[in-house]
Short mmCIF file of C-alpha atoms and ligand atoms in Angstrom, two decimals:
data_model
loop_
_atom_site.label_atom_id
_atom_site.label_comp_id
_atom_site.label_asym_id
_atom_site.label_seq_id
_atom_site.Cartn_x
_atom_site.Cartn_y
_atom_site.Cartn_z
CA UNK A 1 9.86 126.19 190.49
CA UNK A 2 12.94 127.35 189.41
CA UNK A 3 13.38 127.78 185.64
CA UNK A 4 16.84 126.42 183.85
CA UNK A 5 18.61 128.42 181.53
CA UNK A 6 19.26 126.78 178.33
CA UNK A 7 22.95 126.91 177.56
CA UNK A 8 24.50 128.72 175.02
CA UNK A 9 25.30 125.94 172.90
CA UNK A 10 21.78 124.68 172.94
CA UNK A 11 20.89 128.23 172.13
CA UNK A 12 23.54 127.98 168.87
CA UNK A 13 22.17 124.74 167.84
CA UNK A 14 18.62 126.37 167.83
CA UNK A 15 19.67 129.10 165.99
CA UNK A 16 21.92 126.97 163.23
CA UNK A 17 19.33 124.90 162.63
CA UNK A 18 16.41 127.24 162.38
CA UNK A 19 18.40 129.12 160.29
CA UNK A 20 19.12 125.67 158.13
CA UNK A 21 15.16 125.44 157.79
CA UNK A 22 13.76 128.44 157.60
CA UNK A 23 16.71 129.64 154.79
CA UNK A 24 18.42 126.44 153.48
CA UNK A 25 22.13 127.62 155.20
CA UNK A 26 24.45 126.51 157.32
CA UNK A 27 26.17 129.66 159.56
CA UNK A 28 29.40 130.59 159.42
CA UNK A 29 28.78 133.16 161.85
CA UNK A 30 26.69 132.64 165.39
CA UNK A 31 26.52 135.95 167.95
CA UNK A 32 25.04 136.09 171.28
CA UNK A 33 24.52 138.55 174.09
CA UNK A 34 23.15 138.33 177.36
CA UNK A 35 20.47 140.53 179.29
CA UNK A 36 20.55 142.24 182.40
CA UNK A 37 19.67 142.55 185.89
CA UNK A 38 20.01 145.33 187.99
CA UNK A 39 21.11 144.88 191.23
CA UNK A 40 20.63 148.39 192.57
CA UNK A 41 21.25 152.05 190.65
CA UNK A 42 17.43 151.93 189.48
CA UNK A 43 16.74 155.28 186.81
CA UNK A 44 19.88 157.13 187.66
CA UNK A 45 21.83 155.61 184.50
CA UNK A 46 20.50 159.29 182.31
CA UNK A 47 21.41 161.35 185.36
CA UNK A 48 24.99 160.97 185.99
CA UNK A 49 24.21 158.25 188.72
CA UNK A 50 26.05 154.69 189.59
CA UNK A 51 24.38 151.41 188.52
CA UNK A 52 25.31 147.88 189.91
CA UNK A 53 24.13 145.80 186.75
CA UNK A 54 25.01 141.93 185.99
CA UNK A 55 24.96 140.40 182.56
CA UNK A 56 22.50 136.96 183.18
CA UNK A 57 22.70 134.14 181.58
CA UNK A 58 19.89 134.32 179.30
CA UNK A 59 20.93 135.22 175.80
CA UNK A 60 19.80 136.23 172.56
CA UNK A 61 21.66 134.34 169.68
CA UNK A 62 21.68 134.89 166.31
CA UNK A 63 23.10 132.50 163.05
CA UNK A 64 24.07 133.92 159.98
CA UNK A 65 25.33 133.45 156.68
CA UNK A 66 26.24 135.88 153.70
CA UNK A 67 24.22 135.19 150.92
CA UNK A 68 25.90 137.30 147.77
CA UNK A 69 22.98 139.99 147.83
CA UNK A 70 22.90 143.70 149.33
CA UNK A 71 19.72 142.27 151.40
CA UNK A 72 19.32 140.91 155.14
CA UNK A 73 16.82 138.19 155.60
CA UNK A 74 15.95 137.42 159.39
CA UNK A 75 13.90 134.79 160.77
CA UNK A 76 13.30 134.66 164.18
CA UNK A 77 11.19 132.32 166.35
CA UNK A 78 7.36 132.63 165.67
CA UNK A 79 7.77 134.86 163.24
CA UNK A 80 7.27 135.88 159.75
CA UNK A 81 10.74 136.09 158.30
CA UNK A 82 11.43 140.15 157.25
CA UNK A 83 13.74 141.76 154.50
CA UNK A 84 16.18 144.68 154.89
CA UNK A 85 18.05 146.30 151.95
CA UNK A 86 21.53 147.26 153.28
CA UNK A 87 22.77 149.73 150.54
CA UNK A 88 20.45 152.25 151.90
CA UNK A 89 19.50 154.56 154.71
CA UNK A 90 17.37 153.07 157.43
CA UNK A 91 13.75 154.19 158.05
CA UNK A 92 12.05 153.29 160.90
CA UNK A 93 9.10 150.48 159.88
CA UNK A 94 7.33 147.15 160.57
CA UNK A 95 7.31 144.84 162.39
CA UNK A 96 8.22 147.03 165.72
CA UNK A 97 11.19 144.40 166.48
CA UNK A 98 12.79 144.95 162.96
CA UNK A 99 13.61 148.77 164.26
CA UNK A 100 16.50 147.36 166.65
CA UNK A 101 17.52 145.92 163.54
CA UNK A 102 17.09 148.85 161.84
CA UNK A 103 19.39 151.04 164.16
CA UNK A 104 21.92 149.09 164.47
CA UNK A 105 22.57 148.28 160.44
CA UNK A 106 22.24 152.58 160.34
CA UNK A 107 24.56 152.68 163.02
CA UNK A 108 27.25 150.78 160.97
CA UNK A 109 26.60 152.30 157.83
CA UNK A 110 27.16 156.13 159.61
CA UNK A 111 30.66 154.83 160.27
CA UNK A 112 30.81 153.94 156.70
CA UNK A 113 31.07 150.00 156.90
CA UNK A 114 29.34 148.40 153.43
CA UNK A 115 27.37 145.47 154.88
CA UNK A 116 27.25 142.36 152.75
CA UNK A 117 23.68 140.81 152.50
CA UNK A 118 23.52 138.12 154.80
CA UNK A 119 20.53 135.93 156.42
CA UNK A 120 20.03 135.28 159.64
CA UNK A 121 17.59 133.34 162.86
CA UNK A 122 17.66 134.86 165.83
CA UNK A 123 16.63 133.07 168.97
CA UNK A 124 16.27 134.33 172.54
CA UNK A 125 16.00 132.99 176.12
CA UNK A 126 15.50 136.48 177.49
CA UNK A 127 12.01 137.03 178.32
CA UNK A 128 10.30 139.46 176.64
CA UNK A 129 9.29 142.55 178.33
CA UNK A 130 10.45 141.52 181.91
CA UNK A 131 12.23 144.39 182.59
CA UNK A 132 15.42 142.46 181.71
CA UNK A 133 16.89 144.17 178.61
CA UNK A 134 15.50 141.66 175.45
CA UNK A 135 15.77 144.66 173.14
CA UNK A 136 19.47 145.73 174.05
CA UNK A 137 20.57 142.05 174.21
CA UNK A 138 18.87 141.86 170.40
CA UNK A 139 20.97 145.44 169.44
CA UNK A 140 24.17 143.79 171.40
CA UNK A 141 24.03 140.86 169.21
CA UNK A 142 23.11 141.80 166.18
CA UNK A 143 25.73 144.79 166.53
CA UNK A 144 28.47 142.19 167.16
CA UNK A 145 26.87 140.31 164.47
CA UNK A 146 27.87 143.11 162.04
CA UNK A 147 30.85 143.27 163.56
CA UNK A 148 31.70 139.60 162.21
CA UNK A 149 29.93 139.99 159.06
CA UNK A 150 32.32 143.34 158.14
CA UNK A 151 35.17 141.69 159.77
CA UNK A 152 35.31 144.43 162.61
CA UNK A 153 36.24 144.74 166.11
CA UNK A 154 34.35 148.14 167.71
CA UNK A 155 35.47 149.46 170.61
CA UNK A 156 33.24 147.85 173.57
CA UNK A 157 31.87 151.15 174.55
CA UNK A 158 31.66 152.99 170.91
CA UNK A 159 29.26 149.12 170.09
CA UNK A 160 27.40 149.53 173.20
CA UNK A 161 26.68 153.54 172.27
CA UNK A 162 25.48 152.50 168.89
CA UNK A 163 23.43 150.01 170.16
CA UNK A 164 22.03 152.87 172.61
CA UNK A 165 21.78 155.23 169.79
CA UNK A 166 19.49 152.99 167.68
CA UNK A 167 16.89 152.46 170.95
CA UNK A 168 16.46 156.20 170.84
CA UNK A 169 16.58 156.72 167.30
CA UNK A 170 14.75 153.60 165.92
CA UNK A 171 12.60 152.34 169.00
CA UNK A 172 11.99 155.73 170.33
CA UNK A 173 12.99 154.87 173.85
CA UNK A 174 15.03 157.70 175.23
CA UNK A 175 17.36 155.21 177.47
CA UNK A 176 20.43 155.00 179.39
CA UNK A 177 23.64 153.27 178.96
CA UNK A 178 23.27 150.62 181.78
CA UNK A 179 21.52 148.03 179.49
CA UNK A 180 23.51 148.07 176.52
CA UNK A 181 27.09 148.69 178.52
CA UNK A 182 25.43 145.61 180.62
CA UNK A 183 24.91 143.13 177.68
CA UNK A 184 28.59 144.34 175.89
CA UNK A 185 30.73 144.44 178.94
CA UNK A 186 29.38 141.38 180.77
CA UNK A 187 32.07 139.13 182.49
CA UNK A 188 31.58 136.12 184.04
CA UNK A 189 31.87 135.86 187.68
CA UNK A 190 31.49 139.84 187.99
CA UNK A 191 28.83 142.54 188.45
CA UNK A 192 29.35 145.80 186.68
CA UNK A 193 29.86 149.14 188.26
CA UNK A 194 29.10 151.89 185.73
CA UNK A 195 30.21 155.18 186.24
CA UNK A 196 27.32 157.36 184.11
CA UNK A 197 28.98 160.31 184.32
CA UNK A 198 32.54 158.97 183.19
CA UNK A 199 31.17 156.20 181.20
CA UNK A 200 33.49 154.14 182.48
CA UNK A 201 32.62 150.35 183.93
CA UNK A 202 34.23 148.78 186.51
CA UNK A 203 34.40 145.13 187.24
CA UNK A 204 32.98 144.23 190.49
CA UNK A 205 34.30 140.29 191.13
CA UNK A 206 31.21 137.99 192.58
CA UNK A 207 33.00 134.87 192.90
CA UNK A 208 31.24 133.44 195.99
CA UNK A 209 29.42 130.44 195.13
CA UNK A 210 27.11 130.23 197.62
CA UNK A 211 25.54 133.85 196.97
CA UNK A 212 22.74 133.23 194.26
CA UNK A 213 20.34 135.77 192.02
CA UNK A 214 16.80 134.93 191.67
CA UNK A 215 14.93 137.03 189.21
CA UNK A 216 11.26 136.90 189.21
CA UNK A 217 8.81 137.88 186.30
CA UNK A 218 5.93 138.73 187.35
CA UNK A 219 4.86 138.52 183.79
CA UNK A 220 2.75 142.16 183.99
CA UNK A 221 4.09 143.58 180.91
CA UNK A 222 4.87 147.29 180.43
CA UNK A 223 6.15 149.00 177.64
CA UNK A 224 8.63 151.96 177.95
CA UNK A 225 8.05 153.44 174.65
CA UNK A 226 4.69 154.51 176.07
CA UNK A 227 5.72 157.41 177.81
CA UNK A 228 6.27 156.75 181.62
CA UNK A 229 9.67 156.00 181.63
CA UNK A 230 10.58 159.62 179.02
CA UNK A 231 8.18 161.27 181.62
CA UNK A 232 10.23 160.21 184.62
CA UNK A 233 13.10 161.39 182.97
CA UNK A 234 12.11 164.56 181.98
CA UNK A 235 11.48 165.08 185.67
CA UNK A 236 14.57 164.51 186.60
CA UNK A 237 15.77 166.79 184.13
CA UNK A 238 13.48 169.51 185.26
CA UNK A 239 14.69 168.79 188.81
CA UNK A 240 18.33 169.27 188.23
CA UNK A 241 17.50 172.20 186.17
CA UNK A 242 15.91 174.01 189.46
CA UNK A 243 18.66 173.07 191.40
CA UNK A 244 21.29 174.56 188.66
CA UNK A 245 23.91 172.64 188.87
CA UNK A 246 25.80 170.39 186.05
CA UNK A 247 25.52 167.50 187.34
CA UNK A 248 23.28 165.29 189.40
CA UNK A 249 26.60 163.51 190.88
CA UNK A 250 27.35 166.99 192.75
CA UNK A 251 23.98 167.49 194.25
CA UNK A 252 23.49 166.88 198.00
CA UNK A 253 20.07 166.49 199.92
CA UNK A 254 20.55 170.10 201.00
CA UNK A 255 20.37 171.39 197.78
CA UNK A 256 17.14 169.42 196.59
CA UNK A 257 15.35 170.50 200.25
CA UNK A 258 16.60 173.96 199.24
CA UNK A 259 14.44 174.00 195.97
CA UNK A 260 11.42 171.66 197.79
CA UNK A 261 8.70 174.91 197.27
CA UNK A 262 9.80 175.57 193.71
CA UNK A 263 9.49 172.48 192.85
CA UNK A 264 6.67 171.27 193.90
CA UNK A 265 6.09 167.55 194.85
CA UNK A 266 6.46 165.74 192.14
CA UNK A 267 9.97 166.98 191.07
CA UNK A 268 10.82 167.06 194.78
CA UNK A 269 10.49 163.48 194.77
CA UNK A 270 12.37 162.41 191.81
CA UNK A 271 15.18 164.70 193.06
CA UNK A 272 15.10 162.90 196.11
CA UNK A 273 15.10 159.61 194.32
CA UNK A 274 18.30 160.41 192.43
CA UNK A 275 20.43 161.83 195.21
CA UNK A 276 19.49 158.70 197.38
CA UNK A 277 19.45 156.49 194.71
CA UNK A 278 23.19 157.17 193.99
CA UNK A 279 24.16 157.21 197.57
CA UNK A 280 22.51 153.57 198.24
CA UNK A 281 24.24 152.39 195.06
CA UNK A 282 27.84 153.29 196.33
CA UNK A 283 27.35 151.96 199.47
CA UNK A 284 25.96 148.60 198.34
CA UNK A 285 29.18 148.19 196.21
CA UNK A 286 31.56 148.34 199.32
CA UNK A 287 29.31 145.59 200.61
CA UNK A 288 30.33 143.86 197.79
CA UNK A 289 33.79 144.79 197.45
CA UNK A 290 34.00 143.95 201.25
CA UNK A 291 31.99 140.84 201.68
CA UNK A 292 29.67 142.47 204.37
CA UNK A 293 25.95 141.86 203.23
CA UNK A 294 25.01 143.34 207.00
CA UNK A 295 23.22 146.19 205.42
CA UNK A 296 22.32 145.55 201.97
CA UNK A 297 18.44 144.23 202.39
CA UNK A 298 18.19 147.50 203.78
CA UNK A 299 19.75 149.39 200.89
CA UNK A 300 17.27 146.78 198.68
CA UNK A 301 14.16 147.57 200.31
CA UNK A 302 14.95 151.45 200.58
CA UNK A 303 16.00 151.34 196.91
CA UNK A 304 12.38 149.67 196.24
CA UNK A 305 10.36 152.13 198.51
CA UNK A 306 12.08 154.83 196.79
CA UNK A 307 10.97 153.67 193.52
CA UNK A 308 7.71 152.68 194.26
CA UNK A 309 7.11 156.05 196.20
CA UNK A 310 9.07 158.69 194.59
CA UNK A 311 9.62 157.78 191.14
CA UNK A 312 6.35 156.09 191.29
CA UNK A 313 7.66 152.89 188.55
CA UNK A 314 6.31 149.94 190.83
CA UNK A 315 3.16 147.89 191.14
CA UNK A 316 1.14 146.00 192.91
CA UNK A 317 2.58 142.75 191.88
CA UNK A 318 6.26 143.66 191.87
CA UNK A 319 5.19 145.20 195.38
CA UNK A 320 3.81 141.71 195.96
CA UNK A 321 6.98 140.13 194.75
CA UNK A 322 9.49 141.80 196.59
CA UNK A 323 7.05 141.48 199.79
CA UNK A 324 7.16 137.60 199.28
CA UNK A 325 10.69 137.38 199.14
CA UNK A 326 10.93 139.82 202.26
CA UNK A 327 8.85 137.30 204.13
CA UNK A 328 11.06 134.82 203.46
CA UNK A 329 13.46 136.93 205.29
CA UNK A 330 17.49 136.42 206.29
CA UNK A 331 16.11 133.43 208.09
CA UNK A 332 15.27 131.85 204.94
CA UNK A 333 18.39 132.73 202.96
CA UNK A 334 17.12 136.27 201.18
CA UNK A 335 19.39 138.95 201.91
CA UNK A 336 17.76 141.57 199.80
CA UNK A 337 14.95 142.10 197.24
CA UNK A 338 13.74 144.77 194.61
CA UNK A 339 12.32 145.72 191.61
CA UNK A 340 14.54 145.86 188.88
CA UNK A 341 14.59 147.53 185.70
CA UNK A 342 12.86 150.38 184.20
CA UNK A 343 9.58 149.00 186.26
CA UNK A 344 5.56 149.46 185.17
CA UNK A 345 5.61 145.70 185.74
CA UNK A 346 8.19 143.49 184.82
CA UNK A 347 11.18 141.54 187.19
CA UNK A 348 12.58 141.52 190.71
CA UNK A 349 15.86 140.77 191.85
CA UNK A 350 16.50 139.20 194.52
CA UNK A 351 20.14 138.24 196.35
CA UNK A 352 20.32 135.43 198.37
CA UNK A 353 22.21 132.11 199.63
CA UNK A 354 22.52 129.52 196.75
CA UNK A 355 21.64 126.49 199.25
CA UNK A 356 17.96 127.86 199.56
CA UNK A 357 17.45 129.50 196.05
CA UNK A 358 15.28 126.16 195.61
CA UNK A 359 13.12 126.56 198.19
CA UNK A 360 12.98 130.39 198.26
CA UNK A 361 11.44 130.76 194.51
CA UNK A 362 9.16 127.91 195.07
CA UNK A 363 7.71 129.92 197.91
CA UNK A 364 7.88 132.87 196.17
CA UNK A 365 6.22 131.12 192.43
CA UNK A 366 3.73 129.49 194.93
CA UNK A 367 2.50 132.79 197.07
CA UNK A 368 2.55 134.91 193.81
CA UNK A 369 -0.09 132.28 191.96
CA UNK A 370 -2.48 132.06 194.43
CA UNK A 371 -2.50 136.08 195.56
CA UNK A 372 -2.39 137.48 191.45
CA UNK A 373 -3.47 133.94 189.52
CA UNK A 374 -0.70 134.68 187.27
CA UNK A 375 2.18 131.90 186.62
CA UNK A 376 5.05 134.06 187.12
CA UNK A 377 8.97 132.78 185.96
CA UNK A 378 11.86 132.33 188.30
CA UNK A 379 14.99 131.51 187.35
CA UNK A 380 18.21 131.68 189.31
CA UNK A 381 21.27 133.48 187.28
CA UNK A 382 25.17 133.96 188.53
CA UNK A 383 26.70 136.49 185.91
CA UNK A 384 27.19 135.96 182.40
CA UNK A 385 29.21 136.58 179.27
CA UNK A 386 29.12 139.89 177.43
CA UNK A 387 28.24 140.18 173.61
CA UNK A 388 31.11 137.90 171.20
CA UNK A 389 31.10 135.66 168.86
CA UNK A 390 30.58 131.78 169.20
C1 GLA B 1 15.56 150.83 181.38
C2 GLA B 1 16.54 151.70 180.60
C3 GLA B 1 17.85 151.86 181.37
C4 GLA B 1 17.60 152.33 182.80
C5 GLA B 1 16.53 151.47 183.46
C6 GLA B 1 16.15 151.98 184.82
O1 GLA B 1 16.05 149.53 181.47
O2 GLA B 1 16.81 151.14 179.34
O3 GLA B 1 18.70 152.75 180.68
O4 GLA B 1 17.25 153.68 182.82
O5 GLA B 1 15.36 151.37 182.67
O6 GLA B 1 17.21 151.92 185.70
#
């Protein structure tokens, strides 16, 4: 029941030889760049918070050749093939996809980079929204795609931030850093640790074999451009602006209880989602810094209720999801589960021993089926590579 990732060289062949049909080239360039799963740090990336990310290793890869024009022709699989001129300013357009494209190509010609016409294929094994990062893993790669094509090395974080800049800008999704810091940072064998207030990531090792990742799709598809996820975040905004101080990293319970009648419910919950959001997160991270797992299904499951009660972002079937692999319990090799991602549908993660990953997601593929009738995907990920070239 568990789902193999296809390697990344099977993922280059694709890509090479897609682009070999669909355009008549061979590459001389091949990028690729992973997605993400959360671990725990869920919607506190825009306010200040910690996140506990891992790259996975599912990966979007893209072949490419110059081709002596000033226009980009991209192919990607199942779809029509689409044009961009390069010598001129961006505008957002059709198809929806091409706008990650878009942002990115703007992104390089604001720091004044002339980009030589090139075409392209781009193939993916990150499933489409899953709540596992498909577009930043596209922006990732095509960004260090660029990067190869005007024989440039950016700074990790300055590619990651232009990658984040063209979401906002070009897909209209007003987004954190997590994702694209996620997909650019990504080392093997290691979570991520992102300070969102300092910007800075920190390299959590994860070198214990028998400790596995199952994420689960429940293949309920949301879409964050439609205006939950810039609605929860304007909350939060509106929250810290009651409590009136800079930064959500210097506000305590005490201060959100002392604002509960101003503001009201709603923003009292999201306030209370951030402050315990950010105090779960650190404490998971000495679990893993310290090998103790004692306590982190409970900083899982409180992470999920939080989420599912206060930010209100779950479901009923990543509710259903995260109840299945609860069931299965320590007993059964699941040390914690939770939604993961920017939620309204979309992936759980759950930790838990590699010796029963087999038998945990085919209880968990089963269970799901029969309660929702929906074939949902499993697949079992350690942590991947980061965006470079092949
Ligand atoms: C989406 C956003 C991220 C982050 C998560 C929720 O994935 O792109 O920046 O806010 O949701 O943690």
């Amino acid at each position: 029941m568990l789902e193999s990732n296809k390697t990344l060289s099977d993922l280059a062949s694709d890509a090479r030889s897609n682009l070999k049909s669909t355009f008549g080239v061979d590459s001389t360039l091949v990028a690729a760049a992973p997605g993400r799963v959360n671990l725990i740090g869920e919607h506190i990336d825009y306010c200040d918070g910690f996140v506990l990310p891992l790259a996975i290793e599912r990966y979007v890869v893209i072949a490419a050749r110059p081709n002596d024009s000033s226009t980009a022709r991209i192919g990607s699989t199942g779809l029509d093939p689409i044009e961009l001129d390069l010598s001129d300013r961006q505008e957002i357009g059709t198809p929806k996809w091409s706008n990650y494209l878009r942002g990115v190509i703007q992104g390089f010609l604001d720091l004044n980079y002339a980009i030589p016409g090139f075409d392209a294929f781009i193939v993916s094994s990150v499933p489409l929204g899953a709540g596992l990062s498909s577009s930043a893993a596209l922006e990732c790669c095509f960004a260090t795609l660029l990067e190869g094509l005007v024989d440039t090395v950016l700074p990790t974080a300055d590619k990651a931030l232009l990658a984040q800049k063209a979401e906002h800008d070009y897909a209209r999704v007003p987004c954190g850093i997590m994702d694209q810091f996620t997909s650019t940072f990504g080392v093997k064998d290691h979570l991520i640790l992102i300070d969102c207030r300092s910007g800075e990531p920190e390299m959590v090792p994860f070198p214990d074999p028998s400790l596995s990742i199952i994420v689960a799709n429940t293949d309920v598809s949301h879409d964050l451009s439609d205006g939950g996820y810039g609605e929860r975040r304007k909350d939060t905004e509106d929250g810290l602006g009651l409590i009136a101080k800079e930064s959500w990293r210097d506000v305590t319970m005490n201060d959100v209880y002392a604002k509960r009648d101003e503001m009201g419910d709603r923003i009292f919950r999201r306030s209370r989602h951030v402050v315990t959001e950010i105090a779960r997160t650190m404490e998971a991270v000495e679990a893993f810094k310290t090998g103790d797992f004692s306590n982190i299904g409970t900083l899982m499951a409180g992470s999920h209720r939080s989420l599912r009660d206060d930010f209100e972002v779950s479901c009923d079937e990543l509710d259903l999801m995260v109840g299945l692999a609860k069931e299965i319990g320590f007993e059964g090799g699941v040390l914690g589960a939770r939604m993961t991602g920017g939620g309204f549908g979309g992936s759980t993660v759950t930790l838990c021993r590699t010796a029963n990953t087999d038998a945990i997601a085919t209880q968990m593929h089963e269970r799901y089926q029969e309660e929702t009738g929906i074939k949902p995907l499993l697949f079992a990920t350690r942590p991947g590579i980061g965006a470079h070239l092949i």
